[in-house]
Coordinates of C-alpha atoms in Angstrom, one line a residue:
Chain B
M1003 CA 16.7 -18.3 -14.0
A1004 CA 19.3 -18.8 -16.7
T1005 CA 17.5 -16.5 -19.0
T1006 CA 17.6 -13.6 -16.6
E1007 CA 21.3 -14.0 -15.9
S1008 CA 23.0 -10.6 -15.6
D1009 CA 26.0 -9.0 -13.9
L1010 CA 24.2 -9.3 -10.7
G1011 CA 23.6 -13.1 -11.2
A1012 CA 27.2 -13.6 -12.3
A1013 CA 28.5 -11.8 -9.2
R1014 CA 26.4 -14.1 -7.0
R1015 CA 28.1 -17.1 -8.4
R1016 CA 31.7 -16.0 -8.2
P1017 CA 32.1 -16.3 -4.4
L1018 CA 31.1 -20.0 -4.7
A1019 CA 34.0 -20.8 -7.0
G1020 CA 36.4 -18.7 -4.9
A1021 CA 35.3 -20.5 -1.7
A1022 CA 35.9 -23.9 -3.4
L1023 CA 39.5 -23.0 -4.3
Q1024 CA 40.4 -21.7 -0.9
P1025 CA 39.4 -24.2 1.7
R1026 CA 41.4 -22.4 4.5
R1027 CA 40.6 -18.7 4.8
S1028 CA 42.6 -16.3 6.8
H1029 CA 40.0 -13.6 6.6
P1030 CA 36.2 -13.7 6.4
G1031 CA 35.2 -14.5 2.8
P1032 CA 32.2 -13.4 0.9
R1033 CA 29.0 -15.1 1.8
N1034 CA 28.0 -18.2 -0.1
L1035 CA 24.7 -18.1 -1.8
G1036 CA 22.9 -21.1 -3.2
R1037 CA 20.5 -20.9 -6.1
V1038 CA 18.2 -18.8 -4.0
N1039 CA 19.3 -16.1 -1.6
W1040 CA 17.0 -17.2 1.1
R1041 CA 18.2 -14.9 3.7
G1042 CA 18.0 -11.9 1.4
L1043 CA 14.6 -12.8 0.3
W1044 CA 13.4 -13.4 3.9
T1045 CA 14.8 -10.0 4.9
L1046 CA 13.0 -8.2 2.1
Y1047 CA 9.8 -10.0 2.9
L1048 CA 10.1 -9.1 6.6
R1049 CA 10.8 -5.5 5.8
E1050 CA 7.6 -5.4 3.6
V1051 CA 5.5 -7.0 6.4
K1052 CA 6.9 -4.9 9.3
R1053 CA 6.4 -1.8 7.2
F1054 CA 2.6 -2.2 7.3
L1055 CA 2.4 -3.9 10.7
N1056 CA 4.2 -0.8 12.2
V1057 CA 1.1 1.3 11.4
F1058 CA -1.5 -1.5 11.8
T1059 CA -4.2 0.9 12.8
Q1060 CA -4.1 2.4 9.3
T1061 CA -3.3 -0.8 7.4
I1062 CA -5.4 -3.5 9.2
L1063 CA -7.9 -1.8 11.6
A1064 CA -9.0 1.0 9.3
P1065 CA -9.9 -1.3 6.4
M1066 CA -11.7 -3.5 8.9
V1067 CA -13.8 -0.5 10.2
T1068 CA -14.4 0.7 6.6
S1069 CA -15.8 -2.7 5.6
L1070 CA -18.1 -2.8 8.7
L1071 CA -19.3 0.7 8.0
F1072 CA -20.1 -0.3 4.4
L1073 CA -21.9 -3.3 5.6
A1074 CA -23.9 -1.2 8.0
I1075 CA -24.9 1.6 5.6
F1076 CA -25.8 -0.7 2.7
T1077 CA -27.8 -3.1 4.9
L1078 CA -29.7 -0.2 6.5
A1079 CA -30.2 1.6 3.2
L1080 CA -31.2 -1.4 1.1
G1081 CA -31.8 -4.3 3.4
R1082 CA -35.1 -3.2 4.7
G1083 CA -38.0 -5.3 3.6
N1084 CA -35.7 -8.3 3.7
I1085 CA -34.7 -8.2 0.1
K1086 CA -32.8 -11.3 -0.9
F1087 CA -30.1 -12.1 -3.4
G1088 CA -30.6 -15.7 -4.5
D1089 CA -31.7 -17.3 -1.2
V1090 CA -29.5 -15.3 1.2
P1091 CA -30.2 -12.0 3.0
Y1092 CA -28.5 -9.0 1.4
A1093 CA -26.0 -8.5 4.2
V1094 CA -24.7 -12.0 3.8
F1095 CA -24.5 -11.5 0.0
L1096 CA -22.6 -8.3 0.5
A1097 CA -20.0 -9.5 3.1
P1098 CA -17.7 -11.5 0.8
G1099 CA -17.7 -8.7 -1.8
L1100 CA -16.7 -6.1 0.9
I1101 CA -13.8 -8.4 2.1
M1102 CA -12.6 -8.7 -1.5
M1103 CA -12.9 -5.0 -2.0
Q1104 CA -10.5 -4.4 0.9
I1105 CA -8.1 -7.1 -0.4
I1106 CA -8.0 -5.3 -3.7
Q1107 CA -7.4 -1.8 -2.3
Q1108 CA -4.9 -2.8 0.4
A1109 CA -2.7 -5.2 -1.6
F1110 CA -2.4 -2.6 -4.2
A1111 CA -1.6 0.1 -1.7
N1112 CA 1.1 -2.0 0.0
T1113 CA 3.4 -2.6 -2.9
S1114 CA 2.7 0.7 -4.8
S1115 CA 3.4 2.8 -1.7
S1116 CA 6.5 0.8 -0.7
I1117 CA 8.2 1.2 -4.1
L1118 CA 7.1 4.7 -4.7
I1119 CA 8.2 6.0 -1.3
S1120 CA 11.6 4.3 -1.7
K1121 CA 12.0 5.9 -5.1
V1122 CA 11.0 9.4 -4.0
Q1123 CA 13.2 9.2 -0.9
G1124 CA 16.0 7.7 -2.8
N1125 CA 16.4 4.5 -0.7
I1126 CA 15.4 2.2 -3.6
V1127 CA 19.1 1.5 -4.0
D1128 CA 19.0 -0.4 -0.8
V1129 CA 16.8 -2.9 -2.5
L1130 CA 18.5 -2.9 -5.9
M1131 CA 22.1 -3.2 -4.6
P1132 CA 21.9 -6.3 -2.5
P1133 CA 22.5 -9.7 -4.2
L1134 CA 18.9 -10.4 -5.0
S1135 CA 17.8 -11.6 -8.4
H1136 CA 14.8 -10.0 -10.3
F1137 CA 12.8 -13.1 -9.4
E1138 CA 13.7 -12.7 -5.7
L1139 CA 12.9 -9.0 -5.8
A1140 CA 9.5 -9.6 -7.4
L1141 CA 8.8 -12.4 -4.9
G1142 CA 9.8 -10.4 -1.8
F1143 CA 7.6 -7.4 -2.7
A1144 CA 4.7 -9.5 -3.9
A1145 CA 4.7 -11.7 -0.8
G1146 CA 4.5 -8.6 1.3
G1147 CA 1.5 -7.4 -0.6
V1148 CA -0.2 -10.8 -0.4
T1149 CA 0.4 -10.9 3.3
R1150 CA -1.3 -7.5 3.7
G1151 CA -4.2 -8.5 1.5
L1152 CA -4.8 -11.8 3.4
S1153 CA -4.3 -10.1 6.9
V1154 CA -7.0 -7.5 6.0
A1155 CA -9.3 -10.2 4.7
L1156 CA -8.9 -12.2 7.8
A1157 CA -9.5 -9.2 10.1
A1158 CA -12.6 -8.1 8.1
G1159 CA -13.9 -11.6 7.9
I1160 CA -13.7 -12.2 11.6
A1161 CA -15.3 -8.8 12.4
M1162 CA -18.2 -9.6 10.1
A1163 CA -18.6 -13.1 11.4
I1164 CA -19.5 -11.5 14.8
F1165 CA -22.6 -9.9 13.2
L1166 CA -23.5 -12.2 10.4
P1167 CA -23.9 -16.0 10.0
I1168 CA -21.2 -16.5 7.4
G1169 CA -20.4 -20.1 6.5
I1170 CA -17.8 -21.4 4.2
H1171 CA -19.1 -23.5 1.3
D1172 CA -15.9 -24.2 -0.5
P1173 CA -12.6 -23.4 1.3
L1174 CA -10.5 -24.1 -1.7
A1175 CA -12.3 -21.4 -3.7
V1176 CA -12.0 -18.9 -0.8
V1177 CA -8.2 -19.5 -0.6
W1178 CA -7.6 -19.6 -4.3
F1179 CA -9.4 -16.4 -5.1
A1180 CA -8.1 -14.6 -2.0
V1181 CA -4.5 -15.4 -2.8
N1182 CA -4.9 -14.7 -6.5
A1183 CA -6.6 -11.4 -5.8
S1184 CA -3.9 -10.3 -3.3
L1185 CA -1.2 -11.4 -5.8
M1186 CA -2.8 -9.7 -8.8
L1187 CA -3.1 -6.4 -6.9
A1188 CA 0.3 -6.7 -5.4
L1189 CA 1.8 -7.1 -8.9
L1190 CA -0.3 -4.2 -10.3
G1191 CA 0.8 -2.1 -7.3
M1192 CA 4.5 -2.9 -8.2
I1193 CA 3.9 -2.0 -11.8
G1194 CA 2.2 1.2 -10.7
G1195 CA 4.8 2.1 -8.2
I1196 CA 7.7 1.5 -10.6
W1197 CA 5.9 3.6 -13.3
A1198 CA 4.8 6.5 -11.1
E1199 CA 7.2 9.4 -10.5
K1200 CA 5.0 11.3 -8.1
F1201 CA 2.3 10.5 -5.5
D1202 CA -0.2 12.2 -7.8
H1203 CA 0.4 9.4 -10.4
I1204 CA -0.4 6.7 -7.9
A1205 CA -3.4 8.7 -6.5
A1206 CA -4.7 8.9 -10.1
I1207 CA -4.4 5.1 -10.7
T1208 CA -6.1 4.5 -7.3
N1209 CA -8.9 7.0 -7.9
F1210 CA -9.6 6.2 -11.6
V1211 CA -8.8 2.5 -11.9
I1212 CA -8.6 0.6 -8.7
M1213 CA -11.4 2.3 -6.7
P1214 CA -14.0 2.2 -9.5
L1215 CA -13.2 -1.3 -10.4
S1216 CA -13.4 -2.5 -6.8
F1217 CA -16.8 -0.8 -6.5
L1218 CA -18.4 -1.7 -9.8
S1219 CA -17.3 -5.3 -10.3
G1220 CA -20.2 -6.9 -8.4
T1221 CA -19.3 -6.1 -4.8
F1222 CA -22.7 -4.7 -4.1
Y1223 CA -25.0 -6.3 -6.6
S1224 CA -25.5 -9.3 -8.7
I1225 CA -24.0 -8.7 -12.2
K1226 CA -27.4 -9.9 -13.6
R1227 CA -28.8 -6.5 -12.7
L1228 CA -26.7 -4.7 -15.2
P1229 CA -28.2 -3.7 -18.6
D1230 CA -27.3 -6.2 -21.4
G1231 CA -24.4 -4.3 -22.9
W1232 CA -22.7 -3.9 -19.5
N1233 CA -23.1 -7.6 -18.7
L1234 CA -20.6 -8.4 -21.4
V1235 CA -18.2 -5.7 -20.2
A1236 CA -18.4 -7.1 -16.7
H1237 CA -17.3 -10.5 -18.0
L1238 CA -14.2 -8.9 -19.4
D1239 CA -13.3 -7.4 -16.0
P1240 CA -10.9 -9.6 -14.0
F1241 CA -12.1 -8.1 -10.7
F1242 CA -15.5 -9.5 -11.4
Y1243 CA -14.1 -13.1 -11.5
L1244 CA -12.2 -12.4 -8.2
I1245 CA -15.3 -11.2 -6.4
D1246 CA -17.6 -13.8 -8.0
G1247 CA -15.3 -16.7 -7.2
F1248 CA -14.6 -15.5 -3.7
R1249 CA -18.3 -15.1 -3.0
Y1250 CA -19.0 -18.6 -4.4
G1251 CA -16.5 -19.9 -1.8
F1252 CA -18.8 -18.6 0.9
L1253 CA -22.3 -18.8 -0.5
G1254 CA -22.1 -21.5 -3.1
H1255 CA -23.7 -19.1 -5.6
H1256 CA -22.0 -17.6 -8.6
D1257 CA -22.9 -15.5 -11.6
G1258 CA -20.0 -16.3 -13.9
N1259 CA -18.2 -19.4 -15.0
L1260 CA -16.0 -20.5 -12.1
A1261 CA -13.5 -22.6 -14.0
V1262 CA -12.9 -19.8 -16.5
G1263 CA -12.5 -17.4 -13.7
A1264 CA -10.1 -19.5 -11.7
V1265 CA -7.9 -20.1 -14.8
A1266 CA -8.1 -16.5 -16.0
V1267 CA -7.0 -14.9 -12.8
A1268 CA -4.1 -17.3 -12.4
G1269 CA -3.1 -16.7 -16.1
L1270 CA -3.3 -13.0 -15.7
N1271 CA -1.1 -13.2 -12.6
V1272 CA 1.6 -15.1 -14.5
A1273 CA 1.5 -12.4 -17.2
L1274 CA 1.8 -9.6 -14.6
W1275 CA 4.6 -11.5 -12.9
L1276 CA 6.6 -11.6 -16.1
V1277 CA 6.0 -7.9 -16.6
V1278 CA 7.2 -7.1 -13.1
Q1279 CA 10.3 -9.3 -13.5
R1280 CA 11.1 -7.6 -16.8
M1281 CA 10.8 -4.2 -15.2
F1282 CA 13.3 -5.1 -12.5
A1283 CA 15.6 -6.7 -15.0
T1284 CA 15.7 -3.7 -17.3
G1285 CA 15.6 -1.2 -14.4
Y1286 CA 12.7 0.7 -16.0
K1287 CA 12.3 4.0 -14.1
L1288 CA 14.3 2.4 -11.2
K1289 CA 17.9 2.7 -12.3
P1290 CA 19.2 5.9 -13.9
Chain W
M212 CA 0.1 52.7 5.0
P213 CA 3.9 53.0 5.3
G214 CA 5.5 49.5 5.0
P215 CA 6.7 48.6 8.5
L216 CA 9.6 46.4 9.1
P217 CA 8.5 42.9 10.0
A218 CA 10.4 43.0 13.3
A219 CA 8.7 46.2 14.2
A220 CA 5.3 44.6 13.7
T221 CA 6.0 42.1 16.5
A222 CA 6.3 44.9 19.0
P223 CA 3.4 45.3 21.5
A224 CA 0.5 47.2 20.2
T225 CA 0.9 49.8 22.9
A226 CA 4.5 50.7 22.0
P227 CA 5.2 54.4 21.4
A228 CA 4.4 55.5 17.9
T229 CA 7.8 57.1 16.9
A230 CA 11.3 56.6 18.1
G231 CA 14.1 58.6 16.5
G232 CA 14.6 57.9 12.8
F233 CA 13.2 54.4 12.9
A234 CA 10.0 53.4 11.2
A235 CA 7.2 53.4 13.8
P236 CA 5.9 50.0 14.9
R237 CA 2.5 49.2 13.4
R238 CA -0.4 50.0 15.5
F239 CA -3.6 48.0 15.4
G240 CA -6.7 48.2 17.5
R241 CA -8.5 45.4 19.3
V242 CA -8.3 43.1 16.3
N243 CA -5.3 42.7 14.0
W244 CA -7.5 42.7 10.9
R245 CA -4.7 42.6 8.5
G246 CA -2.9 39.7 10.2
L247 CA -6.1 37.8 10.5
W248 CA -6.9 38.3 6.9
T249 CA -3.4 37.3 5.8
L250 CA -3.5 34.0 7.8
Y251 CA -7.0 33.3 6.5
Q252 CA -5.9 34.0 3.0
R253 CA -2.9 31.8 3.3
A254 CA -5.0 28.9 4.6
F255 CA -7.6 29.2 1.8
L256 CA -5.0 29.6 -0.9
R257 CA -3.4 26.4 0.3
Y258 CA -6.7 24.7 -0.3
L259 CA -7.1 26.2 -3.7
K260 CA -3.6 25.1 -4.7
F261 CA -4.7 21.5 -4.3
A262 CA -8.4 22.1 -5.1
V263 CA -8.5 19.9 -8.2
E264 CA -7.0 16.9 -6.3
G265 CA -9.1 17.8 -3.3
I266 CA -12.3 17.8 -5.4
V267 CA -11.7 15.0 -7.9
G268 CA -11.2 12.3 -5.2
P269 CA -14.4 13.1 -3.2
M270 CA -16.2 13.6 -6.5
I271 CA -15.3 10.1 -7.8
S272 CA -16.2 8.5 -4.5
A273 CA -19.6 10.3 -4.5
A274 CA -20.3 9.2 -8.0
L275 CA -19.3 5.6 -7.2
F276 CA -21.6 5.5 -4.2
L277 CA -24.5 6.8 -6.3
A278 CA -23.9 4.4 -9.1
V279 CA -23.7 1.5 -6.7
F280 CA -26.9 2.5 -4.9
V281 CA -28.8 2.9 -8.1
L282 CA -27.7 -0.6 -9.2
A283 CA -28.3 -2.3 -5.9
L284 CA -31.6 -0.6 -4.9
P285 CA -34.4 -3.1 -5.1
Q286 CA -36.5 -2.5 -8.2
G287 CA -39.8 -1.1 -7.3
R288 CA -38.4 1.0 -4.4
S289 CA -39.7 4.3 -5.5
S290 CA -39.3 6.5 -2.4
L291 CA -36.8 7.2 0.4
G292 CA -37.8 9.7 3.0
G293 CA -40.8 10.8 0.9
V294 CA -38.8 11.6 -2.3
E295 CA -37.0 9.7 -5.0
P296 CA -34.1 7.7 -3.6
L297 CA -31.5 9.5 -5.6
V298 CA -32.9 12.9 -4.6
F299 CA -32.6 11.8 -1.0
L300 CA -29.1 10.4 -1.4
V301 CA -27.4 13.2 -3.3
P302 CA -27.7 16.0 -0.7
G303 CA -26.5 13.6 2.0
I304 CA -23.5 12.5 0.0
G305 CA -22.6 16.1 -1.0
A306 CA -22.9 17.2 2.7
Y307 CA -20.7 14.4 4.0
Q308 CA -18.0 15.1 1.4
G309 CA -18.1 18.8 2.2
F310 CA -17.9 18.2 5.9
H311 CA -15.0 15.8 5.5
A312 CA -13.1 18.3 3.4
A313 CA -13.6 20.9 6.2
F314 CA -12.0 18.4 8.7
E315 CA -9.2 17.6 6.3
N316 CA -8.4 21.2 5.5
A317 CA -8.2 22.2 9.2
A318 CA -6.2 19.2 10.5
F319 CA -3.8 18.7 7.6
P320 CA -2.2 22.2 7.5
I321 CA -1.6 22.2 11.3
V322 CA 0.0 18.8 11.4
Y323 CA 2.1 19.8 8.4
D324 CA 3.1 23.1 9.8
K325 CA 4.1 21.4 13.1
L326 CA 6.1 18.7 11.4
E327 CA 7.9 21.1 9.0
G328 CA 8.6 23.6 11.8
M329 CA 6.6 26.4 10.2
M330 CA 4.2 26.7 13.2
S331 CA 6.6 29.2 14.7
D332 CA 5.8 31.6 11.9
V333 CA 2.2 31.7 13.1
L334 CA 3.2 31.8 16.8
M335 CA 5.6 34.7 16.2
A336 CA 3.1 36.9 14.3
P337 CA 1.3 39.5 16.3
L338 CA -1.9 37.5 16.3
R339 CA -3.9 36.6 19.4
P340 CA -4.7 32.9 19.8
W341 CA -8.4 33.4 19.0
E342 CA -7.4 35.2 15.8
V343 CA -5.3 32.2 14.8
V344 CA -8.1 29.8 15.5
I345 CA -10.6 31.8 13.5
A346 CA -8.3 32.1 10.5
Y347 CA -7.5 28.4 10.4
V348 CA -11.0 27.2 11.1
G349 CA -12.7 29.8 9.0
A350 CA -10.7 29.0 5.9
A351 CA -11.2 25.2 6.4
A352 CA -15.0 25.7 6.8
L353 CA -15.0 27.7 3.6
A354 CA -13.0 25.0 1.9
G355 CA -15.5 22.4 3.0
M356 CA -18.4 24.5 1.7
T357 CA -16.7 25.1 -1.6
T358 CA -16.0 21.3 -2.1
G359 CA -19.5 20.4 -1.2
A360 CA -21.0 23.1 -3.5
V361 CA -18.9 22.0 -6.4
I362 CA -19.8 18.3 -5.9
L363 CA -23.5 19.1 -5.5
G364 CA -23.4 21.4 -8.5
L365 CA -21.8 18.8 -10.7
I366 CA -24.1 16.0 -9.6
S367 CA -27.1 18.2 -10.1
L368 CA -26.3 18.4 -13.8
I369 CA -27.2 14.6 -13.9
V370 CA -29.7 14.3 -11.1
P371 CA -32.0 17.3 -11.0
L372 CA -32.3 18.5 -7.4
P373 CA -35.1 20.5 -6.0
L374 CA -34.1 23.5 -3.9
A375 CA -36.7 24.2 -1.2
D376 CA -34.8 26.9 0.8
L377 CA -31.4 28.1 0.0
G378 CA -31.1 29.8 3.4
T379 CA -31.5 26.5 5.2
V380 CA -28.9 24.9 3.0
L381 CA -26.4 27.7 3.6
V382 CA -27.0 27.8 7.4
F383 CA -26.5 24.0 7.8
A384 CA -23.6 23.9 5.4
A385 CA -21.9 26.6 7.4
L386 CA -22.6 25.1 10.8
G387 CA -21.6 21.5 9.7
S388 CA -18.4 22.7 8.0
L389 CA -17.6 24.8 11.0
L390 CA -18.1 21.8 13.4
F391 CA -15.8 19.6 11.3
A392 CA -13.2 22.3 10.9
L393 CA -13.1 22.7 14.7
V394 CA -12.8 19.0 15.2
G395 CA -10.0 19.1 12.5
F396 CA -8.3 22.0 14.3
L397 CA -8.3 20.0 17.6
T398 CA -7.1 16.9 15.8
G399 CA -4.3 18.9 14.3
L400 CA -3.2 20.2 17.7
W401 CA -3.3 16.7 19.3
A402 CA -1.6 14.8 16.4
E403 CA 2.1 14.7 16.6
K404 CA 2.3 12.4 13.6
W405 CA 0.1 11.5 10.7
D406 CA -0.9 8.3 12.5
R407 CA -3.0 10.2 14.9
Y408 CA -4.6 12.2 12.2
A409 CA -5.5 9.0 10.4
L410 CA -6.7 7.5 13.7
V411 CA -9.3 10.3 14.2
E412 CA -10.3 10.3 10.6
T413 CA -10.9 6.5 10.6
F414 CA -12.5 6.0 13.9
L415 CA -14.4 9.2 14.6
V416 CA -15.0 11.4 11.5
M417 CA -15.8 8.6 9.0
P418 CA -18.1 6.6 11.2
L419 CA -19.9 9.7 12.6
G420 CA -20.3 11.1 9.1
I421 CA -21.4 7.9 7.3
L422 CA -23.8 6.7 10.0
S423 CA -25.6 10.0 10.2
G424 CA -28.3 9.4 7.8
T425 CA -26.3 10.1 4.8
F426 CA -27.6 7.0 3.2
F427 CA -30.7 6.0 5.1
T428 CA -33.7 7.4 6.9
L429 CA -34.1 7.4 10.7
D430 CA -36.9 4.8 10.6
A431 CA -34.7 2.3 8.8
V432 CA -32.7 2.0 12.0
P433 CA -33.6 -0.2 14.9
A434 CA -34.9 1.7 18.0
A435 CA -31.6 1.6 19.9
G436 CA -29.7 2.9 16.9
R437 CA -32.3 5.6 16.4
E438 CA -31.6 7.1 19.8
A439 CA -27.9 6.9 19.2
M440 CA -28.4 8.7 15.9
L441 CA -30.3 11.5 17.6
L442 CA -27.4 12.0 19.9
N443 CA -25.0 12.4 16.9
P444 CA -24.6 16.1 16.0
V445 CA -23.6 15.2 12.5
F446 CA -27.0 13.8 11.9
Y447 CA -28.6 17.2 12.4
G448 CA -26.1 18.8 10.0
I449 CA -26.9 16.3 7.2
D450 CA -30.6 16.2 7.9
G451 CA -30.9 20.0 8.0
L452 CA -28.9 20.5 4.8
R453 CA -31.0 17.9 3.1
A454 CA -34.2 19.5 4.3
G455 CA -33.0 22.7 2.5
F456 CA -33.2 20.8 -0.7
I457 CA -36.1 18.4 -0.4
G458 CA -38.2 20.5 2.0
S459 CA -38.8 18.0 4.7
A460 CA -36.7 17.1 7.7
Q461 CA -36.7 14.1 10.0
A462 CA -35.7 16.2 13.1
S463 CA -36.6 19.8 13.9
P464 CA -34.2 22.1 11.9
G465 CA -34.4 24.7 14.6
T466 CA -33.3 22.3 17.3
G467 CA -30.6 21.0 15.0
A468 CA -29.2 24.4 14.2
A469 CA -29.2 25.5 17.9
L470 CA -27.4 22.3 18.9
L471 CA -24.8 22.6 16.2
A472 CA -24.2 26.3 17.0
G473 CA -23.8 25.5 20.7
L474 CA -21.4 22.7 20.0
C475 CA -19.4 24.9 17.7
L476 CA -19.2 27.5 20.4
V477 CA -18.0 25.0 23.0
L478 CA -15.4 23.5 20.6
F479 CA -14.2 27.0 19.6
L480 CA -13.6 27.9 23.3
V481 CA -11.7 24.6 23.8
A482 CA -9.6 25.2 20.7
W483 CA -8.9 28.8 21.8
R484 CA -7.8 27.9 25.3
L485 CA -5.7 25.0 24.1
F486 CA -4.0 27.1 21.5
A487 CA -3.5 29.9 23.9
S488 CA -1.9 27.5 26.4
G489 CA 0.5 26.4 23.7
Y490 CA -0.7 22.8 23.9
K491 CA 1.6 20.7 21.7
V492 CA 2.6 23.8 19.6
R493 CA 5.0 25.5 21.9
A494 CA 8.1 23.7 23.1

């Protein structure tokens, strides 16, 4: 925190000193903030969550329906003849991948749209003006995106469990990869939202990066089916580790190295977090 | 034609031809062809303005679906519906993307015009309700066919497609696009906010479109689902369009075409009466 000290940080501390000097106040003084502005952080988080809950048909139900439709068409188109992946039916193999695909798309959509809409409508100042540090800003937005990702995962998972015998092999892996995936995409969404100036820009990132990666990183097939050259490429794709690790949590079967995946996604999240915090600190494309 | 004042054009068609030194109000016959053409053109130009975005998105999702199917199809599966799996899938995916574009291009402009308060421009113009419906729906159907044609054209550069009967393709492309454009028009009228538009898209258009044999044959579905599929009009649109390419259909194309045409007629009548009554467009 000391390294990101700024005018904003300094202003936050001044009231503390003032309050200490004046024990008896004749008028309401400035609010005292501790090391973390808990109330401000909570307010930002609540705004981010209420923002998507307000249109939950589009943000929770629609992804749930989409994942069920995908499950239906892929099972009907490919599952005939009882093909198996490892020792499980194709539908059961597919389910965790589809849940992860929705986490990826929805967590990204949450933070990117929130920041971009605020920028375009000009109410981003409402977030930049309050006494929130860069860390608190990043945390508030990211936590909103993570909540969206996990809510969608839970909704889609429950819906699929009605039709499929889905068991959990390793709860720790499920939680670890679900949280890290939500966080990674929430952070990417923030970077995208801050960088973008128009909705076209975000649509381009979604269409050309997020969608293809969420489709082609092993959601629908085992990575072993790829030709040799592409197998190597797949192992450089962070989304592959998210999907593979998440699937391991349910089925106990994985294609890549789990430990490497678990550490790599967490490490990437730390790096992305630092980028986001730096963007808030410098005001890149946020402050004139 | 002498350029009439816009205000004069709104006068009833039966008004006297000349009055003093003023420009005479425009006269038109049973159909206001120029007005119809103008509104139609506006609707289609709106589509063209965003055509690149409108085609790139569906194009990428079509390509992703194909890539995923190719990678996930079990090795050794060499036929789907009597042809190579890819040849079976491509027309279905192209048809679905085209139909979806028709829905979008009918619903979107109406909701937008209503929210921005521009609907009064259309209501004020000397156009009869059925002329307005035809202009919006016709332009949206053409937009859907254009999107579908571009997508199929681009994919066929990579996956060579047979073409059994161009006439069948065009008939089913037109009927399917028209159906979705009419559904889009009704959705646009009903939707007061974007939420409702998204609601119809997610819970009606997408499931009906995707579960209509775009990706699988009729006999892949359990018996109960098969009957449900045969009740789904979109199935006939996609099946008929695909038959135009691969030469064999799962349901009778004649029945399918008649069913689609009948449904389009019913929906057109509903749309016409609703718009004429001012449902959610007039205060």
